[in-house]
Amino acid sequence: MDNTNNKIALITDSSCDLPAEILKEHSIFTLPLRVIYGDKEYRDGVDISPQEVYDRMPDEIPKTSMASPSDCSNLLESLRNQGIKHILSINISSGLSGTFDMIKMISKDFPDLNIIAIDSKSLSIGLGFMVHEAAKMIAEGLKIDEVKEKILSIREKIKLFYCLPVLEYLKKGGRINTVAATIGDIMDIKPIISINEEGKYYSHAKVRGRRKSLDKLVEIAKEISEGNIVRLAVMHGNAEKEAIKIRETLSKLPNVKDIVFGQIGPALGVHTGPGLVGVCIYIQ
């Protein structure tokens, strides 16, 4: 039987978009990112829901910030007080948020704990898949170093793509060049956005028009899935009907193990605006 000294606490952040029941089942600790309207700050997924954020757009576009250092410090202190020595933290790409770097920094205040932080170089359910796999490995009794190695290997097998009806929100959030966004919107060009090896956004493909961009998402998922057993996720930002159609199409593929479906969290929705549809492919 494991004693407390061998237990591993698993930490992530609210960008992971894992269903609440999975977080609860595996006792996964979640640091909330922040959504800020004027001088009022909300904890992502705790004080504010995705729908509330979308309902206030386009009149109000909030800012976002990384998880709070004090939340991180308090959580690590609490885990230490419980006698837990090993902590694995898997977080949103350091190319998109300061959360990972913040956790690395705060960890230095806890030299008596074995804290391993992994940069997912992903976000949303791409991060979520890694966290869920880590939770299952911990439940199976793997040691923290073994879990780390396996997660770094899994990270290479997770591909994430999404499209947007307008580029205005990425532009306002500083995630895309203003000129590129303006030309894209004028020409009705809809880039398929993915994440590169540095964990930053890049344009994977460019198509014209919303319908074609959604078709392209399906095509990409089919291409990557071919010849592999895959877990898929179809995620959306206030675009449920379009996302459901994509889920129905992809569920007919012969090699799909299962499909996760849901809405992306508020902190991500701020930067993309309403209408995001995304597909994540996890090659087994």
CSV table of C-alpha atoms in Angstrom, one decimal:
chain,number,residue,atom,x,y,z
A,1,MET,CA,0.0,0.0,0.0
A,2,ASP,CA,1.3,3.5,-0.9
A,3,ASN,CA,2.1,5.7,2.0
A,4,THR,CA,1.8,9.5,1.8
A,5,ASN,CA,5.5,9.9,0.9
A,6,ASN,CA,5.0,8.1,-2.4
A,7,LYS,CA,1.8,9.9,-3.3
A,8,ILE,CA,1.9,12.2,-6.4
A,9,ALA,CA,-0.3,15.3,-6.5
A,10,LEU,CA,-1.2,16.3,-10.0
A,11,ILE,CA,-1.7,20.0,-10.8
A,12,THR,CA,-2.9,21.7,-14.0
A,13,ASP,CA,-4.6,25.0,-14.9
A,14,SER,CA,-8.1,25.9,-16.0
A,15,SER,CA,-7.2,26.0,-19.7
A,16,CYS,CA,-7.1,22.2,-19.8
A,17,ASP,CA,-10.9,22.0,-20.6
A,18,LEU,CA,-11.2,18.6,-18.9
A,19,PRO,CA,-14.7,17.7,-17.8
A,20,ALA,CA,-15.3,18.4,-14.1
A,21,GLU,CA,-16.0,14.7,-13.4
A,22,ILE,CA,-12.5,13.7,-14.6
A,23,LEU,CA,-10.9,16.4,-12.5
A,24,LYS,CA,-12.9,15.2,-9.5
A,25,GLU,CA,-12.4,11.4,-10.1
A,26,HIS,CA,-8.6,11.8,-10.2
A,27,SER,CA,-8.3,14.6,-7.5
A,28,ILE,CA,-6.6,16.9,-10.0
A,29,PHE,CA,-5.8,20.3,-8.6
A,30,THR,CA,-6.6,23.2,-11.0
A,31,LEU,CA,-5.1,26.6,-10.9
A,32,PRO,CA,-7.6,29.1,-12.4
A,33,LEU,CA,-6.4,31.5,-15.0
A,34,ARG,CA,-7.8,35.0,-14.7
A,35,VAL,CA,-10.4,36.9,-16.7
A,36,ILE,CA,-10.4,40.7,-16.1
A,37,TYR,CA,-13.1,43.3,-16.8
A,38,GLY,CA,-11.9,46.7,-15.9
A,39,ASP,CA,-10.8,46.4,-12.2
A,40,LYS,CA,-12.8,43.3,-11.6
A,41,GLU,CA,-11.0,40.0,-11.8
A,42,TYR,CA,-12.7,36.6,-12.1
A,43,ARG,CA,-11.3,33.1,-11.7
A,44,ASP,CA,-11.6,31.2,-15.0
A,45,GLY,CA,-14.3,28.5,-14.6
A,46,VAL,CA,-14.9,29.3,-10.9
A,47,ASP,CA,-16.4,32.8,-10.9
A,48,ILE,CA,-17.3,33.1,-14.6
A,49,SER,CA,-18.4,30.7,-17.3
A,50,PRO,CA,-17.6,30.6,-21.0
A,51,GLN,CA,-21.1,31.6,-21.9
A,52,GLU,CA,-21.0,34.7,-19.7
A,53,VAL,CA,-17.9,35.8,-21.5
A,54,TYR,CA,-19.4,35.3,-25.0
A,55,ASP,CA,-22.7,37.0,-24.0
A,56,ARG,CA,-20.7,40.2,-23.2
A,57,MET,CA,-19.0,40.2,-26.5
A,58,PRO,CA,-18.4,42.2,-28.7
A,59,ASP,CA,-19.3,45.1,-26.4
A,60,GLU,CA,-17.0,44.0,-23.7
A,61,ILE,CA,-13.7,42.2,-24.4
A,62,PRO,CA,-11.9,41.3,-21.2
A,63,LYS,CA,-8.2,40.8,-20.6
A,64,THR,CA,-6.7,37.6,-19.3
A,65,SER,CA,-3.8,36.8,-17.1
A,66,MET,CA,-2.0,33.7,-15.9
A,67,ALA,CA,-2.8,31.8,-12.7
A,68,SER,CA,-2.1,33.7,-9.6
A,69,PRO,CA,1.3,33.1,-7.9
A,70,SER,CA,-0.4,33.2,-4.5
A,71,ASP,CA,-2.9,30.5,-5.6
A,72,CYS,CA,0.1,28.4,-6.6
A,73,SER,CA,2.0,29.1,-3.4
A,74,ASN,CA,-1.0,28.3,-1.2
A,75,LEU,CA,-1.7,25.0,-3.1
A,76,LEU,CA,1.9,23.9,-2.7
A,77,GLU,CA,1.9,24.8,1.0
A,78,SER,CA,-1.3,22.9,1.5
A,79,LEU,CA,0.0,19.8,-0.3
A,80,ARG,CA,3.2,20.0,1.8
A,81,ASN,CA,1.1,20.2,5.0
A,82,GLN,CA,-0.6,17.0,3.9
A,83,GLY,CA,2.7,15.3,3.8
A,84,ILE,CA,2.8,15.0,0.0
A,85,LYS,CA,6.4,15.1,-1.3
A,86,HIS,CA,5.9,14.6,-5.1
A,87,ILE,CA,4.1,17.0,-7.3
A,88,LEU,CA,3.6,16.9,-11.0
A,89,SER,CA,2.3,20.1,-12.8
A,90,ILE,CA,1.3,20.0,-16.4
A,91,ASN,CA,0.3,23.4,-17.8
A,92,ILE,CA,-0.7,25.6,-20.7
A,93,SER,CA,2.1,26.2,-23.3
A,94,SER,CA,4.7,28.7,-22.1
A,95,GLY,CA,4.5,30.2,-25.5
A,96,LEU,CA,0.9,31.4,-24.8
A,97,SER,CA,0.9,32.0,-21.0
A,98,GLY,CA,3.3,32.8,-18.2
A,99,THR,CA,1.7,30.1,-15.9
A,100,PHE,CA,4.4,27.4,-16.5
A,101,ASP,CA,7.2,29.8,-15.8
A,102,MET,CA,5.5,31.1,-12.7
A,103,ILE,CA,5.1,27.6,-11.3
A,104,LYS,CA,8.8,26.9,-12.0
A,105,MET,CA,9.6,30.1,-10.1
A,106,ILE,CA,7.3,29.4,-7.1
A,107,SER,CA,8.7,25.9,-6.9
A,108,LYS,CA,12.0,27.3,-5.8
A,109,ASP,CA,10.4,28.4,-2.5
A,110,PHE,CA,9.7,24.7,-1.8
A,111,PRO,CA,13.1,23.0,-2.0
A,112,ASP,CA,11.9,20.1,0.2
A,113,LEU,CA,9.3,19.1,-2.4
A,114,ASN,CA,10.0,17.1,-5.6
A,115,ILE,CA,8.1,19.3,-8.0
A,116,ILE,CA,8.3,18.5,-11.7
A,117,ALA,CA,6.7,21.0,-14.1
A,118,ILE,CA,5.9,20.0,-17.7
A,119,ASP,CA,5.3,22.6,-20.5
A,120,SER,CA,2.5,20.9,-22.5
A,121,LYS,CA,3.3,23.2,-25.5
A,122,SER,CA,-0.5,22.9,-26.0
A,123,LEU,CA,-3.7,24.2,-24.5
A,124,SER,CA,-7.4,23.3,-24.1
A,125,ILE,CA,-8.1,19.6,-24.5
A,126,GLY,CA,-4.6,19.1,-26.0
A,127,LEU,CA,-3.3,19.8,-22.5
A,128,GLY,CA,-6.3,18.0,-21.0
A,129,PHE,CA,-5.4,14.7,-22.8
A,130,MET,CA,-1.9,14.9,-21.2
A,131,VAL,CA,-3.3,15.6,-17.7
A,132,HIS,CA,-5.8,12.8,-18.0
A,133,GLU,CA,-3.1,10.3,-19.1
A,134,ALA,CA,-0.9,11.4,-16.2
A,135,ALA,CA,-3.7,10.9,-13.8
A,136,LYS,CA,-4.3,7.3,-15.0
A,137,MET,CA,-0.6,6.5,-14.7
A,138,ILE,CA,-0.4,7.9,-11.2
A,139,ALA,CA,-3.5,5.7,-10.3
A,140,GLU,CA,-1.6,2.7,-11.7
A,141,GLY,CA,1.3,3.4,-9.3
A,142,LEU,CA,3.9,4.7,-11.7
A,143,LYS,CA,6.7,6.8,-10.2
A,144,ILE,CA,6.8,10.5,-11.0
A,145,ASP,CA,9.9,10.3,-13.3
A,146,GLU,CA,8.2,7.5,-15.3
A,147,VAL,CA,5.1,9.6,-15.6
A,148,LYS,CA,7.1,12.6,-16.8
A,149,GLU,CA,8.9,10.6,-19.5
A,150,LYS,CA,5.7,9.0,-20.8
A,151,ILE,CA,3.9,12.4,-20.9
A,152,LEU,CA,6.8,14.0,-22.9
A,153,SER,CA,6.4,11.1,-25.4
A,154,ILE,CA,2.6,11.6,-25.5
A,155,ARG,CA,3.1,15.3,-26.1
A,156,GLU,CA,4.5,14.6,-29.5
A,157,LYS,CA,1.4,12.6,-30.4
A,158,ILE,CA,-1.2,15.3,-29.8
A,159,LYS,CA,-2.1,17.7,-32.6
A,160,LEU,CA,-4.5,20.6,-32.2
A,161,PHE,CA,-6.2,22.7,-34.9
A,162,TYR,CA,-8.9,25.3,-34.8
A,163,CYS,CA,-10.6,27.9,-37.0
A,164,LEU,CA,-12.4,31.2,-36.3
A,165,PRO,CA,-15.0,33.2,-38.1
A,166,VAL,CA,-13.1,36.5,-37.5
A,167,LEU,CA,-9.5,37.3,-36.5
A,168,GLU,CA,-10.3,40.4,-34.6
A,169,TYR,CA,-10.0,38.8,-31.1
A,170,LEU,CA,-6.6,37.2,-31.8
A,171,LYS,CA,-5.5,40.6,-33.0
A,172,LYS,CA,-6.7,42.4,-29.9
A,173,GLY,CA,-5.1,39.9,-27.7
A,174,GLY,CA,-1.7,40.4,-29.5
A,175,ARG,CA,-1.8,36.8,-30.7
A,176,ILE,CA,-1.7,37.7,-34.4
A,177,ASN,CA,-0.2,40.4,-36.5
A,178,THR,CA,-2.6,43.3,-37.1
A,179,VAL,CA,-1.9,43.5,-40.9
A,180,ALA,CA,-2.4,39.8,-41.3
A,181,ALA,CA,-5.7,39.9,-39.3
A,182,THR,CA,-7.0,42.9,-41.4
A,183,ILE,CA,-6.1,41.4,-44.7
A,184,GLY,CA,-7.5,38.0,-43.6
A,185,ASP,CA,-10.9,39.5,-42.7
A,186,ILE,CA,-11.1,41.6,-45.9
A,187,MET,CA,-10.3,38.6,-48.1
A,188,ASP,CA,-12.5,36.3,-46.0
A,189,ILE,CA,-9.4,34.1,-45.4
A,190,LYS,CA,-9.9,31.7,-42.6
A,191,PRO,CA,-6.6,30.3,-41.3
A,192,ILE,CA,-6.5,26.9,-39.7
A,193,ILE,CA,-4.5,27.7,-36.6
A,194,SER,CA,-2.2,25.1,-34.9
A,195,ILE,CA,0.6,25.1,-32.4
A,196,ASN,CA,4.2,24.7,-33.3
A,197,GLU,CA,7.1,22.9,-31.5
A,198,GLU,CA,7.7,26.1,-29.5
A,199,GLY,CA,4.1,26.0,-28.3
A,200,LYS,CA,3.1,29.1,-30.2
A,201,TYR,CA,0.3,29.7,-32.7
A,202,TYR,CA,1.0,29.4,-36.4
A,203,SER,CA,-1.1,29.3,-39.5
A,204,HIS,CA,-1.2,25.6,-40.7
A,205,ALA,CA,-3.4,26.3,-43.7
A,206,LYS,CA,-5.4,29.1,-45.3
A,207,VAL,CA,-8.8,28.7,-46.8
A,208,ARG,CA,-11.5,31.1,-48.0
A,209,GLY,CA,-14.8,31.1,-46.2
A,210,ARG,CA,-16.3,29.6,-43.1
A,211,ARG,CA,-17.7,26.5,-44.6
A,212,LYS,CA,-14.4,25.5,-46.3
A,213,SER,CA,-12.5,26.2,-43.1
A,214,LEU,CA,-14.7,23.7,-41.2
A,215,ASP,CA,-14.4,21.2,-44.0
A,216,LYS,CA,-10.6,21.6,-43.8
A,217,LEU,CA,-10.6,20.8,-40.1
A,218,VAL,CA,-12.4,17.5,-40.9
A,219,GLU,CA,-9.9,16.8,-43.7
A,220,ILE,CA,-6.9,17.4,-41.4
A,221,ALA,CA,-8.4,15.1,-38.7
A,222,LYS,CA,-9.0,12.4,-41.3
A,223,GLU,CA,-5.5,12.6,-42.7
A,224,ILE,CA,-3.8,12.4,-39.3
A,225,SER,CA,-6.1,9.6,-38.1
A,226,GLU,CA,-5.6,7.4,-41.1
A,227,GLY,CA,-3.7,4.3,-40.2
A,228,ASN,CA,-3.7,5.2,-36.5
A,229,ILE,CA,-6.0,4.5,-33.5
A,230,VAL,CA,-6.9,7.9,-32.2
A,231,ARG,CA,-8.8,9.7,-29.5
A,232,LEU,CA,-10.4,12.8,-30.8
A,233,ALA,CA,-11.8,16.0,-29.3
A,234,VAL,CA,-14.2,18.5,-30.9
A,235,MET,CA,-14.2,21.7,-28.9
A,236,HIS,CA,-16.1,25.0,-29.6
A,237,GLY,CA,-16.5,28.5,-28.4
A,238,ASN,CA,-20.2,29.3,-28.6
A,239,ALA,CA,-20.5,27.4,-31.9
A,240,GLU,CA,-22.2,24.2,-30.7
A,241,LYS,CA,-24.2,23.4,-33.9
A,242,GLU,CA,-21.2,23.5,-36.2
A,243,ALA,CA,-19.1,21.5,-33.7
A,244,ILE,CA,-21.8,18.8,-33.4
A,245,LYS,CA,-21.8,18.3,-37.2
A,246,ILE,CA,-18.1,17.9,-37.2
A,247,ARG,CA,-18.4,15.4,-34.3
A,248,GLU,CA,-21.0,13.4,-36.2
A,249,THR,CA,-18.7,13.2,-39.3
A,250,LEU,CA,-15.6,12.2,-37.4
A,251,SER,CA,-17.4,9.6,-35.2
A,252,LYS,CA,-18.0,7.6,-38.4
A,253,LEU,CA,-14.2,7.1,-38.9
A,254,PRO,CA,-13.3,3.4,-38.2
A,255,ASN,CA,-10.3,4.1,-36.1
A,256,VAL,CA,-11.7,6.6,-33.5
A,257,LYS,CA,-11.5,5.2,-30.0
A,258,ASP,CA,-13.7,8.0,-28.5
A,259,ILE,CA,-14.6,11.7,-29.0
A,260,VAL,CA,-14.5,14.3,-26.2
A,261,PHE,CA,-16.9,17.2,-26.9
A,262,GLY,CA,-17.2,20.5,-25.1
A,263,GLN,CA,-16.9,24.2,-24.9
A,264,ILE,CA,-13.5,25.9,-24.4
A,265,GLY,CA,-12.9,27.8,-21.1
A,266,PRO,CA,-13.4,31.5,-20.7
A,267,ALA,CA,-9.7,32.5,-20.6
A,268,LEU,CA,-9.1,30.9,-24.1
A,269,GLY,CA,-12.4,32.2,-25.4
A,270,VAL,CA,-11.4,35.8,-24.8
A,271,HIS,CA,-8.5,35.5,-27.3
A,272,THR,CA,-10.5,33.7,-30.0
A,273,GLY,CA,-14.0,35.3,-29.7
A,274,PRO,CA,-17.2,33.4,-30.4
A,275,GLY,CA,-17.3,30.9,-33.2
A,276,LEU,CA,-14.2,28.9,-32.6
A,277,VAL,CA,-14.4,25.2,-33.7
A,278,GLY,CA,-11.4,23.1,-32.9
A,279,VAL,CA,-10.3,19.5,-33.4
A,280,CYS,CA,-7.6,17.7,-31.3
A,281,ILE,CA,-6.1,14.4,-32.5
A,282,TYR,CA,-4.3,12.2,-30.0
A,283,ILE,CA,-2.5,9.3,-31.7
A,284,GLN,CA,-2.6,6.2,-29.5
